[in-house]
mmCIF file of C-alpha atoms in Angstrom:
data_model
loop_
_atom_site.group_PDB
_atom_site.id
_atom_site.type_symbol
_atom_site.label_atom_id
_atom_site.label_comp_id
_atom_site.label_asym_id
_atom_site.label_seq_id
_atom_site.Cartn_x
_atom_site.Cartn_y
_atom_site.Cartn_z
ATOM 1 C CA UNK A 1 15.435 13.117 -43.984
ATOM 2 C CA UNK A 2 13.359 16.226 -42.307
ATOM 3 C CA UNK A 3 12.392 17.392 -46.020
ATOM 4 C CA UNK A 4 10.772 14.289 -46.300
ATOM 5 C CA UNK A 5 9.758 14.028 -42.912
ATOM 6 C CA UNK A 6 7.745 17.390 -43.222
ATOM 7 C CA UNK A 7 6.412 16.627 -46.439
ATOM 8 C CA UNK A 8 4.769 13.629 -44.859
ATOM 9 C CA UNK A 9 3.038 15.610 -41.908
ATOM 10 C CA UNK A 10 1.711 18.565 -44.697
ATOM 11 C CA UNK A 11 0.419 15.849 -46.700
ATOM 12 C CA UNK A 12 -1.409 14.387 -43.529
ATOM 13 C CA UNK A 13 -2.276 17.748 -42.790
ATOM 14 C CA UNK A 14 -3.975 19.029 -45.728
ATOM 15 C CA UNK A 15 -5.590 15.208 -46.045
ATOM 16 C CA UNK A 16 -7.228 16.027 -42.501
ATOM 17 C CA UNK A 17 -8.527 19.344 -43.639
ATOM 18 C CA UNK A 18 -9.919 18.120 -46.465
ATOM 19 C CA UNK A 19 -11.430 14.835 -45.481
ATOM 20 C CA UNK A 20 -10.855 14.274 -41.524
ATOM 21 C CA UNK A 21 -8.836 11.690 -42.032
ATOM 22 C CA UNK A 22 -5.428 11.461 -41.379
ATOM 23 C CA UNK A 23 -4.132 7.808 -43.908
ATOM 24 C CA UNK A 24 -2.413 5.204 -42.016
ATOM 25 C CA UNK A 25 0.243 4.974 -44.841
ATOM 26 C CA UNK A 26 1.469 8.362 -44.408
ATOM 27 C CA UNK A 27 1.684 8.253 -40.534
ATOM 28 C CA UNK A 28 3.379 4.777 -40.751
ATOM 29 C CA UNK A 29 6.084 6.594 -42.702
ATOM 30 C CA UNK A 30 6.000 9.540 -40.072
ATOM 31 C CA UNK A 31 6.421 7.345 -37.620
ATOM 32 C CA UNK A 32 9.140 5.400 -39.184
ATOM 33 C CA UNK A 33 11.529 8.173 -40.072
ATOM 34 C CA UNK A 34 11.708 9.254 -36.708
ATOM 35 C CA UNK A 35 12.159 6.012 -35.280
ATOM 36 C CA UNK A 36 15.062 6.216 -37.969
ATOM 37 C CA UNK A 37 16.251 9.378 -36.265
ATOM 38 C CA UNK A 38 15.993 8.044 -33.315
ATOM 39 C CA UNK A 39 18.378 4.448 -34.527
ATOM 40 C CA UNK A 40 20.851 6.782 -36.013
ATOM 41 C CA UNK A 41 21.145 8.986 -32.977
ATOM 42 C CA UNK A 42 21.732 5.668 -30.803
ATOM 43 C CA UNK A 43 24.580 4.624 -33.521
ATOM 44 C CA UNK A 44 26.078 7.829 -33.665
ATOM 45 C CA UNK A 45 25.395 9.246 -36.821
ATOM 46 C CA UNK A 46 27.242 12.785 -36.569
ATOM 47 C CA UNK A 47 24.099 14.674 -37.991
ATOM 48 C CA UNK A 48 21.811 13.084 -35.733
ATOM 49 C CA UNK A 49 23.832 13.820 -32.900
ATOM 50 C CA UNK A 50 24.251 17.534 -34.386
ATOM 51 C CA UNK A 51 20.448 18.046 -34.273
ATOM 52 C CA UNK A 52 20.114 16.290 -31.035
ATOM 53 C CA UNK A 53 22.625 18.830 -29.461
ATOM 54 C CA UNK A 54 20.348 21.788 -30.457
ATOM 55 C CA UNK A 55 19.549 24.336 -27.919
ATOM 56 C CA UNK A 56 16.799 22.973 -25.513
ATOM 57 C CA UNK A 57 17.885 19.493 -27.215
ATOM 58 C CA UNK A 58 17.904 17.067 -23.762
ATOM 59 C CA UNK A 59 14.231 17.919 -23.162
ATOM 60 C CA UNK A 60 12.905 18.746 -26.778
ATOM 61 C CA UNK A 61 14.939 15.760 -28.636
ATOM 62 C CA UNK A 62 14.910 13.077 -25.442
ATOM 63 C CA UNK A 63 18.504 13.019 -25.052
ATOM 64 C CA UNK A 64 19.089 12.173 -21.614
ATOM 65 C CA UNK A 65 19.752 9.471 -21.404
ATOM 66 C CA UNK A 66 19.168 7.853 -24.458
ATOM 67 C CA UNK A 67 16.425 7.820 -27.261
ATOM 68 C CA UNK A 68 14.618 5.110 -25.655
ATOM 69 C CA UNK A 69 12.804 8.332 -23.929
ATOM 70 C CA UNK A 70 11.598 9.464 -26.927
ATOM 71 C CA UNK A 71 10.319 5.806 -28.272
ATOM 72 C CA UNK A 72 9.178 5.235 -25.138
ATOM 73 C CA UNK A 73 7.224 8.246 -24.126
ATOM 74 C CA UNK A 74 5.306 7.990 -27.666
ATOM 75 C CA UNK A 75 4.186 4.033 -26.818
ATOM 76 C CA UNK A 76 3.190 5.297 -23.523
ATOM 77 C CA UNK A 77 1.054 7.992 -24.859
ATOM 78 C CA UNK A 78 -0.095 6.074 -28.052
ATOM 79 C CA UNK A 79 -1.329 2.849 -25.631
ATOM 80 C CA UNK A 80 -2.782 5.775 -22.892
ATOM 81 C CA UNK A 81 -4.033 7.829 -25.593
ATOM 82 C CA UNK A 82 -6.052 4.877 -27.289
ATOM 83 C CA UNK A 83 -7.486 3.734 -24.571
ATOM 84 C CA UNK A 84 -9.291 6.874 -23.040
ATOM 85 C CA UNK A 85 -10.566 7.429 -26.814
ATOM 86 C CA UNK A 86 -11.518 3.915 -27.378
ATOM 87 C CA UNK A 87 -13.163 4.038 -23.572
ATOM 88 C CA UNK A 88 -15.022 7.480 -24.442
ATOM 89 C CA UNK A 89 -16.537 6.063 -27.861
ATOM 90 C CA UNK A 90 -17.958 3.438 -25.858
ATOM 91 C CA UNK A 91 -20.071 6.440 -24.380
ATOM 92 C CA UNK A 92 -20.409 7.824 -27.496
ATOM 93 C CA UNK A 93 -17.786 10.502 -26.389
ATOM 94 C CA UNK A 94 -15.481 12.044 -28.730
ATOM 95 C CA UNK A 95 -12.154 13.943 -27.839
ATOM 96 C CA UNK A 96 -9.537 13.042 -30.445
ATOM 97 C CA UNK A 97 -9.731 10.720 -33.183
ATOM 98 C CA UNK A 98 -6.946 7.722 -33.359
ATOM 99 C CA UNK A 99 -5.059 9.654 -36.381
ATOM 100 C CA UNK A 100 -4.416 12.378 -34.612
ATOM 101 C CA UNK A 101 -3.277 9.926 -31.438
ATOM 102 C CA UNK A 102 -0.873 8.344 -34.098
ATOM 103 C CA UNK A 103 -0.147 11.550 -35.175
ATOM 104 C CA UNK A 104 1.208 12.961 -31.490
ATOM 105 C CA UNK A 105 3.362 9.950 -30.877
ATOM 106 C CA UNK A 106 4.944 10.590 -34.432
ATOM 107 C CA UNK A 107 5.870 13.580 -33.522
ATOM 108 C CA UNK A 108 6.612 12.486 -29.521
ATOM 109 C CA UNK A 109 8.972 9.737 -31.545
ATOM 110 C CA UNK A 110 10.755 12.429 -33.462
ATOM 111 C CA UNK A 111 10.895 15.482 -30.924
ATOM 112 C CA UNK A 112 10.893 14.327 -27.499
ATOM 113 C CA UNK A 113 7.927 13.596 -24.679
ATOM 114 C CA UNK A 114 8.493 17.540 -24.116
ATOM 115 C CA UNK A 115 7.968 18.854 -27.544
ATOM 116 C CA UNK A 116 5.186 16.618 -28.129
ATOM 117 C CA UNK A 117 3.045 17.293 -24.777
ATOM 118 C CA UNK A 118 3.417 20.916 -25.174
ATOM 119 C CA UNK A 119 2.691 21.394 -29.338
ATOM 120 C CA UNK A 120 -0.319 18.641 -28.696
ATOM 121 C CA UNK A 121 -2.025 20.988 -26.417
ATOM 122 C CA UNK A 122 -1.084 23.861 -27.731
ATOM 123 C CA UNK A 123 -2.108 23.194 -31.211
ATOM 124 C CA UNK A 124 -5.652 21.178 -29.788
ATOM 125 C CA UNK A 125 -6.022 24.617 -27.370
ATOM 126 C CA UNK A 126 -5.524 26.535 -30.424
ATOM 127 C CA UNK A 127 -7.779 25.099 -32.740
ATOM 128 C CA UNK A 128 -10.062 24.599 -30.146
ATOM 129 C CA UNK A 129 -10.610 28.046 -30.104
ATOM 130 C CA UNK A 130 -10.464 28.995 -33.509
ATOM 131 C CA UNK A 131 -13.610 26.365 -33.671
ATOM 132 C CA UNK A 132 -15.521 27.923 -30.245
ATOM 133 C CA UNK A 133 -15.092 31.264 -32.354
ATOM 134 C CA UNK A 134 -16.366 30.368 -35.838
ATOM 135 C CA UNK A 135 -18.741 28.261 -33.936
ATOM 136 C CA UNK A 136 -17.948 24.889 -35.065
ATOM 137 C CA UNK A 137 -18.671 21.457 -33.098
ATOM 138 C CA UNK A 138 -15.609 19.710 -34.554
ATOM 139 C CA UNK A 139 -12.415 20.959 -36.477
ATOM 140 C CA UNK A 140 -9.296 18.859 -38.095
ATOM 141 C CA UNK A 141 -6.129 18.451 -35.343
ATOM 142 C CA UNK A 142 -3.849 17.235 -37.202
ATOM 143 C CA UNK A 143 -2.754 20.713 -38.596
ATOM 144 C CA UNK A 144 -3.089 21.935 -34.988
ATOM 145 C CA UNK A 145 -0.986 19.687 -33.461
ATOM 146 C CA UNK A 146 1.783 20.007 -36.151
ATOM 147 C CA UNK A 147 1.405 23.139 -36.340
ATOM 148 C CA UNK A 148 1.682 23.089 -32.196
ATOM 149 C CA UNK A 149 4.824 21.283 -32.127
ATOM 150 C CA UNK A 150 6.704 22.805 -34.640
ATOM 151 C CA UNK A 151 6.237 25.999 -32.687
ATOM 152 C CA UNK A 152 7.666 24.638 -29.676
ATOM 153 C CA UNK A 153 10.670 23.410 -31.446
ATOM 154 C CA UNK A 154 11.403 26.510 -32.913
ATOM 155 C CA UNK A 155 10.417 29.260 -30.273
ATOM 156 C CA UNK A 156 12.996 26.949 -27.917
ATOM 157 C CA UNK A 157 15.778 26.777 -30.480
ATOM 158 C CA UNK A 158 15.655 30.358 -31.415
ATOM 159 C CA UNK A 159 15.021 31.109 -27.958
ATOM 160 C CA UNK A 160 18.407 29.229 -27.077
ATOM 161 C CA UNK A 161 17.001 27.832 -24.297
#
């Protein structure tokens, strides 16, 4: 299920480098697979539960107390999330684009409210300065932010944290 679950986010990644655009059908099945994970986790699937138990797994994986975290903190952040960007447009303000909201409460589904807060800004940080330096008004997140929080789940599992 993560092969195909990573194969997903490249393909949204490299579709957001080359066009800006991240496709609804890709991060519908992004977000579907981890809401997958998250109903086998609450039916006890044993490898579910084994990747749940990681190191750092309560706050990266939204174990305690139950996956509803994880669900939950992605519709908070999706609905939150929208809304400033739909409110900024209106002022013909830009921050993120709604793909790479949709995006960051995939991965929030998947990985936990802590995993997702943390790789979101540090992947937008990141690539926020990689544009600043090669002066650039506007740069492709979605790599940024998967690349973000796939760096925070590793650096806290092999960190054993």
């Amino acid at each position: 299920m993560w092969g195909i679950w990573a194969a997903l986010l490249v393909a949204a990644s490299l579709s957001d480098l080359r066009w800006r655009r991240l496709p609804n059908g890709l991060l519908l099945a992004s977000g579907l697979l981890a809401l997958g994970f998250q109903g086998a986790r609450v039916w006890g699937d044993p490898r579910a539960l084994a990747v749940a138990s990681a190191p750092l797994g309560a706050a990266l994986w939204g174990v305690p107390p139950h996956p509803a975290i994880c669900i939950g903190s992605a519709l908070v952040f999706l609905g939150a999330a929208s809304a400033l960007e739909l409110a900024c447009r209106r002022r013909n303000l830009s921050l993120m684009g709604l793909g790479d909201i949709k995006l960051l409460a995939c991965l929030t589904a998947a990985a936990g409210p802590l995993a997702g807060l943390m790789g979101g800004l540090l992947g937008c940080g990141a690539g926020g300065v990689v544009a600043l330096i090669g002066k650039r008004a506007h740069f492709a997140a979605g790599p940024w932010i998967c690349a973000g929080c796939g760096l925070v789940w590793w650096w806290a599992t092999e960190a054993g944290l």
